[in-house]
């Protein structure tokens, strides 16, 4: 199959492309923003076509979609803290960008899989048995999650109104190789590796439902192959942990004192807890995660950042300067 992967030079997209080249003829469309890099695609650079361009460029998007059998749409602005300090790029990439992709798949009758997040559902109480399901009402908290929610709504409307052949997946927090050092886990690992103190927002009671990036991507492949058009699938691997626990685990795995970190200014509107019920994906498509031991996955991720300093070191100082300006 000819696959167009938007955002394929970012964290999840690049991991997806590394595997997809074994089965598909892959074109990546990526604007190479601060979050995307050619280096993330270096292991497969001779097996793909990388087009540097913006998903809001209707002419370019139309031309690429006319030449493809399916689109996997990862491209987005993705960092909640950036969306709080400057929301506008999120409107452009996440809303106008998704609209542009939808118009092109409609014009050329091309299959679309739209990648979204569990953050569209808002947050859950701590210590409750509740988890998000496909029927949980949307209730986004941040500029990031509200623009992702808007994009999901557009996809649903284009399926219903125009018969676009699309599926949606909403996944929980990913971790693994090639994640930008602005995000929680790689930030703390690279803080330790550069002699900085790790930084925890508030008390660290907030809970995230961690999934290894390869498990997210194996679910996306299953949905692309056998998902029902018009359906939303939730992807999660039962990996709920509070941030304090994750912080202490990283420090222990890196042979540091587990209390050797700073509490910093909390995120405004900080979502308390995310948790995914992935029963439908498991039952309907027979998917299951393979990285079920979080500590093993974390250890391998720490090893990756140790071994790939040349990938992340050029990003680190600017990211930390940005955080320092916000007392984070
Ligand atoms: P990322 O920030 O690492 O990568 C995003 C990529 O999109 C970058 O390569 C960037 O250059 C590209 N991009 C941004 N704006 C673009 C534009 N206008 N045109 C073309 N390319 C553009 O993000 P990620 O963590 O890999 O997330 C990928 C997708 O998965 C996003 O849609 C995100 O909402 C979703 N998601 C992420 C997580 C997570 O934990 N990281 C969880 C659930 C869902
Ligand atoms: O330095 C930090 N210290 C800290 O305590 C950072 C960067 C974060 N945190 C906290 C905030 C969150 O509770 O850690 C948690 C995870 O933070 P992020 O890595 O920023 O992720 P989150 O806000 O949960 O959103 C992520 O998961 C869903 C991705 O960035 C989104 O793109 C995805 O949709």
CSV table of C-alpha atoms and ligand atoms in Angstrom, one decimal:
chain,number,residue,atom,x,y,z
A,1,UNK,CA,0.0,0.0,0.0
A,2,UNK,CA,1.1,3.6,-0.6
A,3,UNK,CA,1.0,5.4,2.7
A,4,UNK,CA,1.2,9.1,3.4
A,5,UNK,CA,2.3,9.7,7.0
A,6,UNK,CA,1.9,13.3,8.3
A,7,UNK,CA,4.1,14.2,11.2
A,8,UNK,CA,6.4,11.3,10.4
A,9,UNK,CA,9.5,13.1,11.6
A,10,UNK,CA,8.0,13.5,15.1
A,11,UNK,CA,8.2,11.1,18.0
A,12,UNK,CA,5.3,8.7,17.4
A,13,UNK,CA,5.3,9.2,13.6
A,14,UNK,CA,9.0,8.4,13.2
A,15,UNK,CA,8.7,5.2,15.3
A,16,UNK,CA,5.7,4.3,13.1
A,17,UNK,CA,7.6,4.9,9.9
A,18,UNK,CA,10.6,2.8,11.1
A,19,UNK,CA,8.2,-0.3,11.1
A,20,UNK,CA,5.9,0.7,8.2
A,21,UNK,CA,8.7,0.6,5.6
A,22,UNK,CA,8.8,-3.2,5.9
A,23,UNK,CA,5.2,-3.4,4.5
A,24,UNK,CA,4.4,-0.2,2.7
A,25,UNK,CA,5.6,2.4,0.3
A,26,UNK,CA,5.9,5.4,2.7
A,27,UNK,CA,5.9,9.2,2.0
A,28,UNK,CA,6.3,11.4,5.0
A,29,UNK,CA,4.9,14.9,5.0
A,30,UNK,CA,6.3,17.0,7.8
A,31,UNK,CA,6.9,20.7,8.4
A,32,UNK,CA,10.1,19.9,10.4
A,33,UNK,CA,9.0,22.3,13.2
A,34,UNK,CA,11.1,22.4,16.4
A,35,UNK,CA,9.5,19.0,17.2
A,36,UNK,CA,10.4,17.2,14.0
A,37,UNK,CA,13.8,16.1,12.8
A,38,UNK,CA,15.3,14.3,9.8
A,39,UNK,CA,17.6,12.5,12.2
A,40,UNK,CA,14.7,10.6,13.6
A,41,UNK,CA,14.2,9.1,10.1
A,42,UNK,CA,17.9,8.4,9.5
A,43,UNK,CA,17.5,4.6,10.0
A,44,UNK,CA,15.1,4.5,7.0
A,45,UNK,CA,16.2,7.5,5.0
A,46,UNK,CA,16.8,5.4,1.8
A,47,UNK,CA,13.5,3.7,2.0
A,48,UNK,CA,11.1,6.7,2.2
A,49,UNK,CA,10.3,9.9,0.5
A,50,UNK,CA,10.4,12.8,3.0
A,51,UNK,CA,8.5,15.9,1.8
A,52,UNK,CA,9.1,19.0,3.9
A,53,UNK,CA,5.9,20.9,3.9
A,54,UNK,CA,2.9,22.1,6.0
A,55,UNK,CA,-0.4,20.2,6.3
A,56,UNK,CA,-2.2,23.5,5.9
A,57,UNK,CA,-0.8,23.8,2.4
A,58,UNK,CA,-3.9,22.6,0.4
A,59,UNK,CA,-2.2,22.4,-2.9
A,60,UNK,CA,0.7,20.3,-1.6
A,61,UNK,CA,-1.6,18.1,0.5
A,62,UNK,CA,-3.9,17.5,-2.4
A,63,UNK,CA,-1.1,16.5,-4.7
A,64,UNK,CA,0.4,14.0,-2.2
A,65,UNK,CA,-3.0,12.6,-1.3
A,66,UNK,CA,-3.9,12.0,-4.9
A,67,UNK,CA,-0.9,9.7,-5.1
A,68,UNK,CA,-1.6,7.6,-2.0
A,69,UNK,CA,-3.9,4.8,-0.9
A,70,UNK,CA,-4.1,5.8,2.8
A,71,UNK,CA,-3.1,8.6,5.2
A,72,UNK,CA,-2.0,8.2,8.8
A,73,UNK,CA,-2.3,11.6,10.3
A,74,UNK,CA,0.0,12.2,13.2
A,75,UNK,CA,1.1,15.8,12.5
A,76,UNK,CA,0.1,18.2,15.2
A,77,UNK,CA,1.4,20.7,17.8
A,78,UNK,CA,1.5,18.5,20.8
A,79,UNK,CA,2.9,20.1,24.0
A,80,UNK,CA,0.3,21.3,26.5
A,81,UNK,CA,2.7,23.8,28.1
A,82,UNK,CA,3.5,25.4,24.7
A,83,UNK,CA,-0.3,25.6,24.0
A,84,UNK,CA,-0.8,27.5,27.3
A,85,UNK,CA,1.9,30.1,26.5
A,86,UNK,CA,1.0,30.4,22.8
A,87,UNK,CA,-2.2,28.8,21.5
A,88,UNK,CA,-2.2,30.1,17.9
A,89,UNK,CA,0.0,27.4,16.2
A,90,UNK,CA,-2.2,24.8,17.7
A,91,UNK,CA,-5.3,26.2,15.9
A,92,UNK,CA,-3.4,26.2,12.6
A,93,UNK,CA,-1.8,22.8,12.8
A,94,UNK,CA,-4.4,20.8,14.6
A,95,UNK,CA,-7.7,22.4,13.3
A,96,UNK,CA,-6.9,23.9,9.9
A,97,UNK,CA,-4.3,21.2,9.2
A,98,UNK,CA,-6.8,18.4,9.8
A,99,UNK,CA,-9.5,20.3,7.8
A,100,UNK,CA,-7.0,20.5,4.9
A,101,UNK,CA,-6.3,16.7,5.1
A,102,UNK,CA,-10.1,16.0,5.3
A,103,UNK,CA,-10.8,18.0,2.2
A,104,UNK,CA,-8.1,16.2,0.2
A,105,UNK,CA,-9.1,12.7,1.3
A,106,UNK,CA,-12.7,13.6,0.4
A,107,UNK,CA,-11.7,14.9,-3.0
A,108,UNK,CA,-9.6,11.8,-3.8
A,109,UNK,CA,-11.6,9.2,-1.8
A,110,UNK,CA,-8.6,8.1,0.2
A,111,UNK,CA,-8.7,6.2,3.5
A,112,UNK,CA,-7.7,8.2,6.6
A,113,UNK,CA,-6.6,7.2,10.0
A,114,UNK,CA,-6.6,10.2,12.4
A,115,UNK,CA,-4.4,10.1,15.5
A,116,UNK,CA,-5.8,11.7,18.6
A,117,UNK,CA,-5.3,11.8,22.3
A,118,UNK,CA,-7.2,10.8,25.5
A,119,UNK,CA,-6.9,14.4,26.6
A,120,UNK,CA,-10.0,15.3,24.6
A,121,UNK,CA,-12.0,13.6,27.4
A,122,UNK,CA,-10.7,16.0,30.1
A,123,UNK,CA,-9.7,14.4,33.3
A,124,UNK,CA,-10.9,11.9,35.9
A,125,UNK,CA,-10.9,11.9,39.7
A,126,UNK,CA,-7.9,10.4,41.4
A,127,UNK,CA,-8.5,7.0,42.9
A,128,UNK,CA,-11.8,6.4,41.1
A,129,UNK,CA,-12.6,3.2,39.2
A,130,UNK,CA,-13.7,5.3,36.2
A,131,UNK,CA,-11.8,5.1,32.9
A,132,UNK,CA,-12.4,6.7,29.5
A,133,UNK,CA,-14.4,4.8,26.9
A,134,UNK,CA,-15.4,5.5,23.3
A,135,UNK,CA,-18.7,7.0,24.6
A,136,UNK,CA,-17.2,9.4,27.2
A,137,UNK,CA,-18.3,13.0,26.5
A,138,UNK,CA,-15.6,15.3,25.2
A,139,UNK,CA,-14.4,17.8,27.9
A,140,UNK,CA,-11.0,19.2,26.9
A,141,UNK,CA,-9.1,21.4,29.3
A,142,UNK,CA,-6.2,23.1,27.5
A,143,UNK,CA,-5.7,24.8,24.1
A,144,UNK,CA,-3.9,21.7,23.0
A,145,UNK,CA,-6.6,19.2,23.9
A,146,UNK,CA,-9.4,21.5,22.7
A,147,UNK,CA,-7.8,21.8,19.2
A,148,UNK,CA,-7.4,18.0,19.1
A,149,UNK,CA,-11.0,17.6,20.1
A,150,UNK,CA,-12.0,20.1,17.4
A,151,UNK,CA,-10.0,18.0,14.9
A,152,UNK,CA,-11.8,14.8,16.0
A,153,UNK,CA,-15.2,16.5,15.6
A,154,UNK,CA,-14.3,17.5,12.0
A,155,UNK,CA,-13.3,13.9,11.2
A,156,UNK,CA,-16.6,12.6,12.5
A,157,UNK,CA,-18.6,15.2,10.6
A,158,UNK,CA,-16.7,14.5,7.3
A,159,UNK,CA,-17.5,10.7,7.7
A,160,UNK,CA,-21.1,11.4,8.3
A,161,UNK,CA,-21.7,14.3,5.8
A,162,UNK,CA,-19.4,13.2,3.0
A,163,UNK,CA,-18.8,9.5,3.5
A,164,UNK,CA,-15.1,10.0,4.1
A,165,UNK,CA,-13.5,6.6,4.9
A,166,UNK,CA,-11.9,7.5,8.3
A,167,UNK,CA,-11.1,6.0,11.7
A,168,UNK,CA,-9.9,7.8,14.8
A,169,UNK,CA,-7.8,6.6,17.7
A,170,UNK,CA,-7.4,8.3,21.0
A,171,UNK,CA,-4.3,7.1,22.9
A,172,UNK,CA,-2.9,7.7,26.3
A,173,UNK,CA,0.6,9.0,27.2
A,174,UNK,CA,3.4,7.5,25.1
A,175,UNK,CA,7.0,7.0,26.1
A,176,UNK,CA,10.0,5.5,24.2
A,177,UNK,CA,12.9,6.5,21.9
A,178,UNK,CA,12.9,9.8,19.9
A,179,UNK,CA,10.5,11.7,22.2
A,180,UNK,CA,11.3,15.4,22.4
A,181,UNK,CA,13.1,16.4,25.6
A,182,UNK,CA,10.3,18.9,26.4
A,183,UNK,CA,8.1,16.0,27.5
A,184,UNK,CA,8.0,14.6,31.1
A,185,UNK,CA,10.0,11.3,30.9
A,186,UNK,CA,12.8,12.4,28.4
A,187,UNK,CA,13.1,15.7,30.3
A,188,UNK,CA,13.9,14.0,33.5
A,189,UNK,CA,16.3,11.5,32.0
A,190,UNK,CA,18.2,14.2,30.1
A,191,UNK,CA,18.2,16.4,33.2
A,192,UNK,CA,20.0,13.7,35.1
A,193,UNK,CA,22.4,13.0,32.1
A,194,UNK,CA,23.3,16.7,31.9
A,195,UNK,CA,23.7,17.2,35.7
A,196,UNK,CA,20.5,19.2,36.2
A,197,UNK,CA,17.9,18.4,38.9
A,198,UNK,CA,14.7,16.8,37.6
A,199,UNK,CA,11.6,18.9,37.8
A,200,UNK,CA,8.2,17.8,39.1
A,201,UNK,CA,5.1,19.9,38.7
A,202,UNK,CA,3.3,20.5,42.0
A,203,UNK,CA,3.2,17.5,44.3
A,204,UNK,CA,3.3,15.0,41.5
A,205,UNK,CA,-0.1,13.4,42.3
A,206,UNK,CA,-1.4,13.7,38.7
A,207,UNK,CA,-1.8,10.3,37.1
A,208,UNK,CA,-1.0,9.4,33.5
A,209,UNK,CA,-1.7,6.1,31.7
A,210,UNK,CA,1.7,5.2,30.1
A,211,UNK,CA,2.0,3.1,27.0
A,212,UNK,CA,5.1,2.2,25.0
A,213,UNK,CA,5.2,3.9,21.6
A,214,UNK,CA,5.5,0.6,19.8
A,215,UNK,CA,2.3,-0.6,21.4
A,216,UNK,CA,0.5,2.5,20.3
A,217,UNK,CA,1.8,2.0,16.7
A,218,UNK,CA,0.9,-1.7,16.6
A,219,UNK,CA,-2.7,-0.7,17.5
A,220,UNK,CA,-2.7,1.9,14.8
A,221,UNK,CA,-1.6,-0.8,12.3
A,222,UNK,CA,-4.5,-3.0,13.4
A,223,UNK,CA,-7.0,-0.2,13.0
A,224,UNK,CA,-5.7,0.8,9.6
A,225,UNK,CA,-6.0,-2.8,8.4
A,226,UNK,CA,-9.3,-3.9,10.0
A,227,UNK,CA,-10.9,-1.0,11.8
A,228,UNK,CA,-14.5,-0.1,11.0
A,229,UNK,CA,-15.0,3.1,9.1
A,230,UNK,CA,-16.4,5.9,11.2
A,231,UNK,CA,-15.3,4.3,14.5
A,232,UNK,CA,-13.3,5.7,17.3
A,233,UNK,CA,-10.9,3.3,19.1
A,234,UNK,CA,-9.3,4.0,22.5
A,235,UNK,CA,-5.7,2.8,22.8
A,236,UNK,CA,-4.2,2.1,26.3
A,237,UNK,CA,-2.1,-0.5,28.0
A,238,UNK,CA,-3.3,-0.2,31.7
A,239,UNK,CA,-0.2,1.8,32.7
A,240,UNK,CA,-1.5,4.2,35.2
A,241,UNK,CA,1.1,5.8,37.5
A,242,UNK,CA,1.3,9.1,39.3
A,243,UNK,CA,4.1,11.5,38.3
A,244,UNK,CA,5.9,11.2,41.7
A,245,UNK,CA,6.2,7.5,41.3
A,246,UNK,CA,7.5,7.8,37.7
A,247,UNK,CA,10.0,10.4,38.8
A,248,UNK,CA,11.3,8.2,41.7
A,249,UNK,CA,11.5,5.2,39.3
A,250,UNK,CA,13.6,7.1,36.8
A,251,UNK,CA,16.0,8.3,39.5
A,252,UNK,CA,16.3,4.7,40.9
A,253,UNK,CA,16.9,3.2,37.5
A,254,UNK,CA,19.6,5.8,36.9
A,255,UNK,CA,21.3,5.0,40.3
A,256,UNK,CA,20.3,8.4,41.9
A,257,UNK,CA,18.7,9.2,45.1
A,258,UNK,CA,14.9,8.9,44.4
A,259,UNK,CA,14.3,12.2,46.3
A,260,UNK,CA,16.9,14.1,44.4
A,261,UNK,CA,14.5,16.4,42.4
A,262,UNK,CA,12.8,19.8,42.6
A,263,UNK,CA,9.1,20.6,43.0
A,264,UNK,CA,8.3,23.4,40.6
A,265,UNK,CA,5.4,25.6,39.7
A,266,UNK,CA,2.4,23.5,38.7
A,267,UNK,CA,0.8,23.6,35.2
A,268,UNK,CA,-2.4,25.8,35.1
A,269,UNK,CA,-5.5,23.8,34.7
A,270,UNK,CA,-3.4,20.6,35.2
A,271,UNK,CA,-5.5,17.5,34.3
A,272,UNK,CA,-5.6,15.2,37.4
A,273,UNK,CA,-5.8,11.8,35.9
A,274,UNK,CA,-6.2,10.0,32.5
A,275,UNK,CA,-7.1,6.3,32.2
A,276,UNK,CA,-8.1,4.3,29.1
A,277,UNK,CA,-10.5,1.4,28.8
A,278,UNK,CA,-9.2,-0.4,25.7
A,279,UNK,CA,-11.7,-3.3,25.8
A,280,UNK,CA,-13.2,-2.6,22.4
A,281,UNK,CA,-9.8,-2.5,20.7
A,282,UNK,CA,-8.8,-5.7,22.4
A,283,UNK,CA,-12.1,-7.6,21.7
A,284,UNK,CA,-12.9,-6.3,18.3
A,285,UNK,CA,-9.4,-6.3,16.7
A,286,UNK,CA,-7.6,-8.7,18.9
A,287,UNK,CA,-4.9,-6.2,19.8
A,288,UNK,CA,-2.8,-6.5,22.9
A,289,UNK,CA,0.3,-4.6,24.1
A,290,UNK,CA,3.7,-6.3,24.3
A,291,UNK,CA,5.6,-3.9,26.5
A,292,UNK,CA,3.7,-4.7,29.7
A,293,UNK,CA,6.5,-4.2,32.1
A,294,UNK,CA,6.8,-0.4,32.6
A,295,UNK,CA,10.2,-0.6,34.4
A,296,UNK,CA,11.7,-2.6,31.5
A,297,UNK,CA,10.4,-0.1,29.0
A,298,UNK,CA,11.7,2.8,31.0
A,299,UNK,CA,15.1,1.1,31.4
A,300,UNK,CA,15.4,0.6,27.6
A,301,UNK,CA,14.3,4.2,27.1
A,302,UNK,CA,17.0,5.5,29.5
A,303,UNK,CA,19.5,3.4,27.6
A,304,UNK,CA,18.4,4.9,24.3
A,305,UNK,CA,18.8,8.5,25.6
A,306,UNK,CA,22.3,7.5,27.0
A,307,UNK,CA,23.3,6.1,23.6
A,308,UNK,CA,21.8,8.9,21.5
A,309,UNK,CA,23.0,12.1,23.1
A,310,UNK,CA,23.8,13.6,19.6
A,311,UNK,CA,20.1,13.4,18.8
A,312,UNK,CA,18.8,15.3,21.9
A,313,UNK,CA,21.8,17.4,23.2
A,314,UNK,CA,21.3,20.2,20.6
A,315,UNK,CA,17.7,20.7,21.8
A,316,UNK,CA,18.3,20.6,25.6
A,317,UNK,CA,19.6,24.1,26.5
A,318,UNK,CA,16.8,25.9,24.7
A,319,UNK,CA,14.1,23.7,26.2
A,320,UNK,CA,15.4,24.3,29.7
A,321,UNK,CA,15.7,28.0,29.2
A,322,UNK,CA,12.0,28.1,28.2
A,323,UNK,CA,11.1,26.2,31.3
A,324,UNK,CA,13.3,28.4,33.6
A,325,UNK,CA,11.4,31.4,32.3
A,326,UNK,CA,8.2,29.9,33.7
A,327,UNK,CA,9.8,28.7,36.9
A,328,UNK,CA,9.4,25.2,35.8
B,1,LIG,P1,5.6,15.4,18.1
B,1,LIG,O1,5.4,16.8,18.6
B,1,LIG,O2,6.8,14.7,18.6
B,1,LIG,O3,5.6,15.4,16.5
B,1,LIG,C1,4.7,16.2,15.8
B,1,LIG,C2,5.3,16.2,14.3
B,1,LIG,O4,4.3,16.9,13.5
B,1,LIG,C3,6.6,16.9,14.2
B,1,LIG,O5,7.5,16.1,13.3
B,1,LIG,C4,6.3,18.2,13.5
B,1,LIG,O6,7.3,18.7,12.7
B,1,LIG,C5,5.0,17.9,12.7
B,1,LIG,N1,4.2,19.0,12.5
B,1,LIG,C6,3.7,19.9,13.4
B,1,LIG,N2,2.9,20.8,12.8
B,1,LIG,C7,2.9,20.5,11.4
B,1,LIG,C8,2.3,21.1,10.3
B,1,LIG,N3,1.5,22.2,10.4
B,1,LIG,N4,2.5,20.5,9.1
B,1,LIG,C9,3.3,19.4,9.0
B,1,LIG,N5,3.9,18.8,10.0
B,1,LIG,C10,3.7,19.4,11.3
B,1,LIG,O7,4.3,14.7,18.5
B,1,LIG,P2,4.0,13.2,18.9
B,1,LIG,O8,4.1,13.0,20.4
B,1,LIG,O9,4.7,12.2,18.0
B,1,LIG,O10,2.4,13.1,18.6
B,1,LIG,C11,2.0,12.6,17.3
B,1,LIG,C12,0.4,12.6,17.3
B,1,LIG,O11,0.0,11.7,18.4
B,1,LIG,C13,-0.2,13.9,17.6
B,1,LIG,O12,-1.4,14.0,16.8
B,1,LIG,C14,-0.6,13.8,19.1
B,1,LIG,O13,-1.7,14.6,19.4
B,1,LIG,C15,-0.9,12.4,19.2
B,1,LIG,N6,-0.8,11.8,20.6
B,1,LIG,C16,0.4,11.9,21.2
B,1,LIG,C17,0.6,11.3,22.5
B,1,LIG,C18,1.9,11.4,23.2
B,1,LIG,O14,1.9,10.9,24.4
B,1,LIG,N7,2.9,11.9,22.7
B,1,LIG,C19,-0.5,10.5,23.0
B,1,LIG,C20,-1.7,10.4,22.3
B,1,LIG,C21,-1.8,11.0,21.1
B,2,LIG,O1,8.9,18.7,33.6
B,2,LIG,C1,7.8,18.2,33.7
B,2,LIG,N1,7.4,17.9,35.0
B,2,LIG,C2,6.1,17.3,35.2
B,2,LIG,O2,5.8,17.0,36.4
B,2,LIG,C3,6.9,18.0,32.6
B,2,LIG,C4,7.3,18.3,31.2
B,2,LIG,C5,5.7,17.4,32.9
B,2,LIG,N2,5.3,17.1,34.1
B,2,LIG,C6,4.0,16.5,34.4
B,2,LIG,C7,2.8,17.1,33.7
B,2,LIG,C8,1.9,15.9,33.4
B,2,LIG,O3,1.1,15.6,34.5
B,2,LIG,O4,4.1,15.2,33.8
B,2,LIG,C9,2.9,14.7,33.2
B,2,LIG,C10,3.2,14.4,31.7
B,2,LIG,O5,3.5,15.7,31.1
B,2,LIG,P1,3.7,15.8,29.5
B,2,LIG,O6,4.9,14.9,29.1
B,2,LIG,O7,3.8,17.2,29.2
B,2,LIG,O8,2.4,15.1,28.9
B,2,LIG,P2,0.8,15.4,29.0
B,2,LIG,O9,0.6,16.8,29.3
B,2,LIG,O10,0.2,14.4,29.9
B,2,LIG,O11,0.4,15.2,27.4
B,2,LIG,C11,1.0,14.1,26.7
B,2,LIG,O12,0.1,13.0,26.6
B,2,LIG,C12,-1.0,13.1,25.8
B,2,LIG,C13,1.5,14.5,25.3
B,2,LIG,O13,2.4,15.6,25.4
B,2,LIG,C14,0.3,14.8,24.4
B,2,LIG,O14,0.7,15.2,23.1
B,2,LIG,C15,-0.6,13.6,24.4
B,2,LIG,O15,-1.7,13.9,23.7
